[in-house]
mmCIF file of C-alpha atoms in Angstrom:
data_model
loop_
_atom_site.group_PDB
_atom_site.id
_atom_site.type_symbol
_atom_site.label_atom_id
_atom_site.label_comp_id
_atom_site.label_asym_id
_atom_site.label_seq_id
_atom_site.Cartn_x
_atom_site.Cartn_y
_atom_site.Cartn_z
ATOM 1 C CA MET A 1 1.663 14.591 2.688
ATOM 2 C CA LEU A 2 -1.686 14.765 4.403
ATOM 3 C CA PRO A 3 -4.415 14.572 3.482
ATOM 4 C CA ASP A 4 -3.003 12.465 0.655
ATOM 5 C CA PHE A 5 -2.099 8.882 1.579
ATOM 6 C CA HIS A 6 -3.786 9.068 4.961
ATOM 7 C CA GLY A 7 -3.482 5.805 6.848
ATOM 8 C CA PRO A 8 -0.920 3.434 8.355
ATOM 9 C CA ALA A 9 1.163 2.718 5.208
ATOM 10 C CA PRO A 10 1.821 6.004 3.360
ATOM 11 C CA LEU A 11 5.374 5.105 2.297
ATOM 12 C CA HIS A 12 4.329 1.817 0.707
ATOM 13 C CA HIS A 13 1.458 3.391 -1.206
ATOM 14 C CA THR A 14 3.550 6.334 -2.355
ATOM 15 C CA LEU A 15 5.978 3.939 -3.993
ATOM 16 C CA LEU A 16 3.286 1.593 -5.302
ATOM 17 C CA ALA A 17 1.609 4.547 -7.013
ATOM 18 C CA GLY A 18 4.909 5.468 -8.650
ATOM 19 C CA ASP A 19 4.839 8.989 -7.198
ATOM 20 C CA GLU A 20 8.140 10.774 -7.736
ATOM 21 C CA TYR A 21 7.417 13.405 -5.073
ATOM 22 C CA ALA A 22 6.734 12.979 -1.360
ATOM 23 C CA GLY A 23 6.769 15.104 1.756
ATOM 24 C CA VAL A 24 6.211 15.131 5.494
ATOM 25 C CA THR A 25 3.525 16.542 7.766
ATOM 26 C CA VAL A 26 3.618 17.530 11.438
ATOM 27 C CA GLN A 27 0.179 17.183 13.013
ATOM 28 C CA THR A 28 -1.422 16.888 16.410
ATOM 29 C CA LEU A 29 -2.883 13.552 17.485
ATOM 30 C CA HIS A 30 -6.614 13.177 17.059
ATOM 31 C CA PRO A 31 -8.205 11.436 20.073
ATOM 32 C CA TYR A 32 -10.304 9.070 17.944
ATOM 33 C CA HIS A 33 -9.278 9.051 14.277
ATOM 34 C CA PHE A 34 -6.074 8.230 12.405
ATOM 35 C CA ASP A 35 -4.422 11.110 10.515
ATOM 36 C CA GLN A 36 -7.129 13.626 11.389
ATOM 37 C CA GLY A 37 -5.232 15.821 13.800
ATOM 38 C CA ARG A 38 -4.552 19.518 13.303
ATOM 39 C CA ILE A 39 -1.884 20.048 10.665
ATOM 40 C CA LEU A 40 0.864 22.320 12.010
ATOM 41 C CA ALA A 41 3.395 22.269 9.189
ATOM 42 C CA GLN A 42 4.222 20.311 6.091
ATOM 43 C CA THR A 43 6.484 20.230 3.060
ATOM 44 C CA PRO A 44 5.418 22.747 0.403
ATOM 45 C CA GLU A 45 3.760 21.266 -2.680
ATOM 46 C CA PRO A 46 4.646 19.238 -4.628
ATOM 47 C CA GLY A 47 7.110 17.828 -2.068
ATOM 48 C CA PHE A 48 10.628 16.453 -2.492
ATOM 49 C CA LYS A 49 11.667 14.536 -5.593
ATOM 50 C CA HIS A 50 12.904 11.565 -3.589
ATOM 51 C CA GLY A 51 14.304 9.123 -6.167
ATOM 52 C CA CYS A 52 13.717 6.202 -3.761
ATOM 53 C CA LYS A 53 12.949 2.646 -4.871
ATOM 54 C CA SER A 54 12.249 0.907 -1.562
ATOM 55 C CA VAL A 55 10.340 1.617 1.640
ATOM 56 C CA GLU A 56 13.613 1.553 3.580
ATOM 57 C CA GLN A 57 15.137 4.225 1.341
ATOM 58 C CA LEU A 58 12.048 6.433 1.464
ATOM 59 C CA SER A 59 11.769 6.039 5.244
ATOM 60 C CA GLN A 60 15.381 7.164 5.687
ATOM 61 C CA TYR A 61 14.945 10.034 3.231
ATOM 62 C CA LEU A 62 11.722 11.418 4.719
ATOM 63 C CA GLY A 63 12.742 10.605 8.298
ATOM 64 C CA GLU A 64 15.622 13.068 8.138
ATOM 65 C CA ARG A 65 13.408 15.785 6.647
ATOM 66 C CA GLY A 66 10.607 15.049 9.083
ATOM 67 C CA ALA A 67 13.006 15.421 12.010
ATOM 68 C CA ASP A 68 14.133 18.822 10.713
ATOM 69 C CA LEU A 69 10.531 19.964 10.321
ATOM 70 C CA LEU A 70 9.608 18.768 13.821
ATOM 71 C CA VAL A 71 12.582 20.589 15.385
ATOM 72 C CA ASN A 72 11.563 23.731 13.538
ATOM 73 C CA CYS A 73 8.008 23.431 14.882
ATOM 74 C CA ILE A 74 9.265 23.004 18.440
ATOM 75 C CA GLN A 75 11.691 25.898 18.200
ATOM 76 C CA ASN A 76 8.989 28.178 16.815
ATOM 77 C CA GLN A 77 6.336 26.887 19.242
ATOM 78 C CA VAL A 78 4.001 26.189 16.352
ATOM 79 C CA PHE A 79 1.795 24.013 18.531
ATOM 80 C CA SER A 80 0.887 26.855 20.869
ATOM 81 C CA GLN A 81 0.536 29.387 18.075
ATOM 82 C CA GLY A 82 -1.407 27.246 15.669
ATOM 83 C CA PRO A 83 -0.502 26.752 12.020
ATOM 84 C CA PRO A 84 0.929 29.881 10.371
ATOM 85 C CA ASP A 85 -1.060 29.249 7.198
ATOM 86 C CA SER A 86 -4.800 28.960 7.760
ATOM 87 C CA SER A 87 -5.168 27.500 4.299
ATOM 88 C CA LEU A 88 -3.620 24.208 5.423
ATOM 89 C CA PRO A 89 -6.257 21.442 5.535
ATOM 90 C CA GLN A 90 -7.688 20.784 8.990
ATOM 91 C CA ALA A 91 -9.339 17.710 10.477
ATOM 92 C CA ASP A 92 -12.795 18.364 9.046
ATOM 93 C CA GLU A 93 -11.294 18.993 5.616
ATOM 94 C CA VAL A 94 -9.292 15.785 5.843
ATOM 95 C CA GLU A 95 -12.469 13.851 6.546
ATOM 96 C CA LYS A 96 -14.263 15.467 3.626
ATOM 97 C CA ILE A 97 -11.375 14.608 1.334
ATOM 98 C CA ARG A 98 -11.292 11.094 2.709
ATOM 99 C CA LEU A 99 -14.951 10.648 1.787
ATOM 100 C CA SER A 100 -14.964 12.360 -1.571
ATOM 101 C CA ASN A 101 -11.429 11.419 -2.695
ATOM 102 C CA LYS A 102 -11.773 14.226 -5.216
ATOM 103 C CA SER A 103 -11.019 17.655 -3.754
ATOM 104 C CA ARG A 104 -7.238 17.181 -3.710
ATOM 105 C CA GLY A 105 -7.201 13.634 -5.000
ATOM 106 C CA ALA A 106 -6.450 12.376 -1.494
ATOM 107 C CA ARG A 107 -5.715 8.668 -1.517
ATOM 108 C CA PRO A 108 -5.997 6.263 1.411
ATOM 109 C CA ALA A 109 -2.956 4.296 2.568
ATOM 110 C CA PRO A 110 -4.372 1.205 4.287
ATOM 111 C CA LYS A 111 -2.249 -1.454 5.951
ATOM 112 C CA ILE A 112 -0.497 -3.760 3.485
ATOM 113 C CA THR A 113 -2.023 -7.252 3.485
ATOM 114 C CA SER A 114 -1.381 -10.527 1.681
ATOM 115 C CA GLU A 115 -4.000 -9.580 -0.909
ATOM 116 C CA ASP A 116 -1.844 -6.633 -1.973
ATOM 117 C CA ARG A 117 0.858 -9.140 -2.965
ATOM 118 C CA LEU A 118 -1.420 -11.088 -5.308
ATOM 119 C CA VAL A 119 -0.426 -10.535 -8.945
ATOM 120 C CA ASP A 120 -3.326 -9.581 -11.209
ATOM 121 C CA TRP A 121 -1.882 -10.802 -14.484
ATOM 122 C CA SER A 122 -4.831 -9.483 -16.475
ATOM 123 C CA SER A 123 -4.245 -5.837 -15.568
ATOM 124 C CA MET A 124 -0.781 -5.306 -14.037
ATOM 125 C CA THR A 125 1.911 -4.136 -16.445
ATOM 126 C CA ALA A 126 5.498 -5.366 -16.255
ATOM 127 C CA GLU A 127 6.566 -2.124 -14.565
ATOM 128 C CA GLN A 128 3.778 -2.387 -11.994
ATOM 129 C CA ILE A 129 4.721 -5.990 -11.189
ATOM 130 C CA LEU A 130 8.415 -5.152 -10.803
ATOM 131 C CA ARG A 131 7.607 -2.127 -8.644
ATOM 132 C CA ARG A 132 5.175 -4.085 -6.472
ATOM 133 C CA HIS A 133 7.701 -6.829 -5.843
ATOM 134 C CA ARG A 134 10.365 -4.254 -4.983
ATOM 135 C CA VAL A 135 8.095 -2.469 -2.508
ATOM 136 C CA ILE A 136 6.086 -5.249 -0.827
ATOM 137 C CA GLY A 137 7.352 -8.523 -2.323
ATOM 138 C CA PRO A 138 7.566 -11.394 -2.586
ATOM 139 C CA LEU A 139 4.395 -11.594 -4.681
ATOM 140 C CA TRP A 140 2.219 -14.659 -5.225
ATOM 141 C CA SER A 141 -0.407 -16.230 -7.471
ATOM 142 C CA PHE A 142 -2.512 -19.389 -7.635
ATOM 143 C CA LEU A 143 -1.352 -22.382 -9.636
ATOM 144 C CA GLY A 144 -3.656 -25.096 -10.877
ATOM 145 C CA SER A 145 -4.552 -27.120 -13.940
ATOM 146 C CA LYS A 146 -7.511 -28.819 -15.557
ATOM 147 C CA ASP A 147 -5.194 -31.786 -16.187
ATOM 148 C CA PHE A 148 -4.378 -32.383 -12.538
ATOM 149 C CA GLN A 149 -6.162 -34.989 -10.492
ATOM 150 C CA GLU A 150 -5.919 -32.573 -7.611
ATOM 151 C CA SER A 151 -8.379 -29.783 -8.389
ATOM 152 C CA THR A 152 -7.448 -27.445 -5.540
ATOM 153 C CA PRO A 153 -5.211 -24.624 -6.843
ATOM 154 C CA LYS A 154 -1.813 -24.326 -5.218
ATOM 155 C CA ARG A 155 -0.243 -21.088 -4.130
ATOM 156 C CA VAL A 156 3.002 -20.122 -5.851
ATOM 157 C CA ILE A 157 5.275 -17.460 -4.369
ATOM 158 C CA TRP A 158 7.560 -15.589 -6.753
ATOM 159 C CA THR A 159 10.349 -15.807 -4.184
ATOM 160 C CA ARG A 160 13.025 -13.762 -5.904
ATOM 161 C CA GLY A 161 10.712 -11.817 -8.143
ATOM 162 C CA PHE A 162 11.302 -10.960 -11.774
ATOM 163 C CA SER A 163 13.659 -9.057 -14.022
ATOM 164 C CA HIS A 164 12.916 -7.414 -17.341
ATOM 165 C CA THR A 165 14.559 -9.158 -20.270
ATOM 166 C CA THR A 166 14.819 -8.920 -24.042
ATOM 167 C CA ASP A 167 16.165 -12.481 -24.376
ATOM 168 C CA VAL A 168 12.784 -13.660 -25.638
ATOM 169 C CA ALA A 169 10.443 -11.670 -27.879
ATOM 170 C CA ALA A 170 6.814 -11.446 -26.834
ATOM 171 C CA GLU A 171 5.829 -12.893 -30.206
ATOM 172 C CA LYS A 172 7.524 -16.182 -29.241
ATOM 173 C CA PHE A 173 4.689 -16.912 -26.838
ATOM 174 C CA GLU A 174 2.302 -19.002 -28.877
ATOM 175 C CA VAL A 175 -0.653 -19.077 -26.502
ATOM 176 C CA ALA A 176 -2.648 -16.224 -25.049
ATOM 177 C CA ARG A 177 -0.983 -13.923 -22.544
ATOM 178 C CA PRO A 178 -0.024 -14.095 -19.802
ATOM 179 C CA THR A 179 2.115 -17.168 -20.500
ATOM 180 C CA ILE A 180 5.220 -18.777 -19.094
ATOM 181 C CA VAL A 181 7.725 -20.316 -21.498
ATOM 182 C CA SER A 182 10.936 -22.169 -20.727
ATOM 183 C CA GLN A 183 13.621 -23.534 -23.017
ATOM 184 C CA MET A 184 14.241 -26.660 -20.943
ATOM 185 C CA GLY A 185 16.719 -27.964 -23.490
ATOM 186 C CA SER A 186 19.040 -25.040 -22.848
ATOM 187 C CA GLU A 187 21.725 -25.304 -20.200
ATOM 188 C CA GLN A 188 20.337 -22.636 -17.877
ATOM 189 C CA GLN A 189 16.667 -23.649 -18.219
ATOM 190 C CA LYS A 190 15.477 -20.064 -18.047
ATOM 191 C CA VAL A 191 11.818 -19.328 -17.477
ATOM 192 C CA TYR A 192 9.951 -16.270 -18.772
ATOM 193 C CA VAL A 193 6.519 -14.715 -18.426
ATOM 194 C CA ARG A 194 4.691 -12.482 -20.885
ATOM 195 C CA THR A 195 2.718 -9.703 -19.199
ATOM 196 C CA CYS A 196 -0.501 -8.022 -20.279
ATOM 197 C CA ASP A 197 1.427 -5.148 -21.883
ATOM 198 C CA ASP A 198 3.469 -7.557 -24.034
ATOM 199 C CA GLN A 199 6.665 -7.271 -21.995
ATOM 200 C CA VAL A 200 8.762 -10.291 -21.012
ATOM 201 C CA LEU A 201 9.982 -10.927 -17.470
ATOM 202 C CA GLN A 202 12.395 -13.640 -16.379
ATOM 203 C CA ILE A 203 11.398 -15.681 -13.328
ATOM 204 C CA HIS A 204 14.282 -16.641 -11.053
ATOM 205 C CA GLU A 205 12.891 -18.720 -8.201
ATOM 206 C CA ILE A 206 9.492 -19.862 -6.993
ATOM 207 C CA THR A 207 8.049 -21.601 -3.964
ATOM 208 C CA ILE A 208 5.057 -23.825 -4.661
ATOM 209 C CA GLU A 209 2.811 -24.446 -1.677
ATOM 210 C CA GLY A 210 4.247 -27.196 0.502
ATOM 211 C CA GLN A 211 7.617 -27.190 -1.268
ATOM 212 C CA PRO A 212 10.960 -25.426 -0.691
ATOM 213 C CA ALA A 213 12.110 -22.512 -2.840
ATOM 214 C CA LEU A 214 13.581 -23.810 -6.088
ATOM 215 C CA VAL A 215 14.321 -22.744 -9.633
ATOM 216 C CA PRO A 216 10.940 -22.711 -11.465
ATOM 217 C CA ILE A 217 11.327 -25.932 -13.484
ATOM 218 C CA GLU A 218 12.584 -27.985 -10.549
ATOM 219 C CA ALA A 219 9.793 -26.611 -8.352
ATOM 220 C CA ALA A 220 7.182 -27.590 -10.952
ATOM 221 C CA LYS A 221 8.616 -31.103 -11.213
ATOM 222 C CA LYS A 222 8.785 -31.576 -7.437
ATOM 223 C CA ALA A 223 5.199 -30.402 -7.008
ATOM 224 C CA CYS A 224 4.081 -32.791 -9.770
ATOM 225 C CA VAL A 225 2.405 -30.080 -11.809
ATOM 226 C CA LEU A 226 3.814 -31.003 -15.216
ATOM 227 C CA GLY A 227 1.576 -32.678 -17.771
ATOM 228 C CA LYS A 228 2.671 -33.830 -21.228
ATOM 229 C CA MET A 229 1.429 -32.271 -24.431
ATOM 230 C CA GLY A 230 2.173 -32.969 -28.088
ATOM 231 C CA ASN A 231 5.371 -32.054 -29.936
ATOM 232 C CA GLY A 232 7.558 -32.542 -26.893
ATOM 233 C CA HIS A 233 5.978 -29.690 -24.938
ATOM 234 C CA LEU A 234 5.057 -29.782 -21.301
ATOM 235 C CA PHE A 235 1.875 -27.841 -20.619
ATOM 236 C CA ASN A 236 0.634 -27.563 -17.131
ATOM 237 C CA THR A 237 -1.103 -24.742 -15.444
ATOM 238 C CA HIS A 238 -3.112 -21.617 -15.134
ATOM 239 C CA ILE A 239 -1.724 -19.282 -12.514
ATOM 240 C CA SER A 240 -4.323 -16.850 -11.318
ATOM 241 C CA PHE A 241 -6.738 -16.240 -14.175
ATOM 242 C CA PRO A 242 -6.313 -16.717 -17.113
ATOM 243 C CA PHE A 243 -2.643 -17.513 -16.491
ATOM 244 C CA LYS A 244 -1.039 -20.484 -18.249
ATOM 245 C CA MET A 245 2.396 -22.065 -18.078
ATOM 246 C CA LYS A 246 4.110 -23.715 -20.990
ATOM 247 C CA PHE A 247 7.445 -25.481 -20.690
ATOM 248 C CA ASP A 248 9.193 -25.975 -24.030
ATOM 249 C CA THR A 249 11.553 -28.978 -24.099
ATOM 250 C CA ASP A 250 13.023 -28.059 -27.474
ATOM 251 C CA ALA A 251 16.562 -26.747 -27.319
ATOM 252 C CA ASN A 252 17.432 -23.456 -28.989
#
């Protein structure tokens, strides 16, 4: 609800923030500025507990409630009468909150860009990564290696995202997090990643720049990003920073 999440993508940012409550606002259009019109009515604080996981679900949920609120405003001629509660934030208050970001903790909701889909492995928890993929995925990172003749990092898209798993304990990852490990000797050739909060996610499908979407191991082979290491291991890449991949050829 305004003035919180003012901008073109309030639904996305509501879900990305993990907010359990959301609401709708009926406002007039400002001639020059986005989301700075006169607020006529809005959902009482703290809003509805929506229980939505995707933008589509939240749009449907709030769309129905927004339509009801708009009809109520029209029937009661709220526009001609002005807002019934003078305590509702007006355009000048919205601008002050936008600048200070403190008074009511108002957060901006800018347009979603490709940069929002970049995984920051050094700071994003497993839950944040899963939520981000669900809301704005697919996510992506950079893939590169000191061992490659080609020094330019390649972009890897986590096409089908991740799922939380307990198949592999975080302690199994021998090198510093975040790390990718695969038991290539096993029949399914599963691939896992350890996150900064010591959780383990399974990776299902990736697309390496210039290649089709494939299971992770096949994609790495096709893109020629596997380099041999001692003890039968294949060690290849850092993905983003300081991301590393490790493919274990030993069978369970």
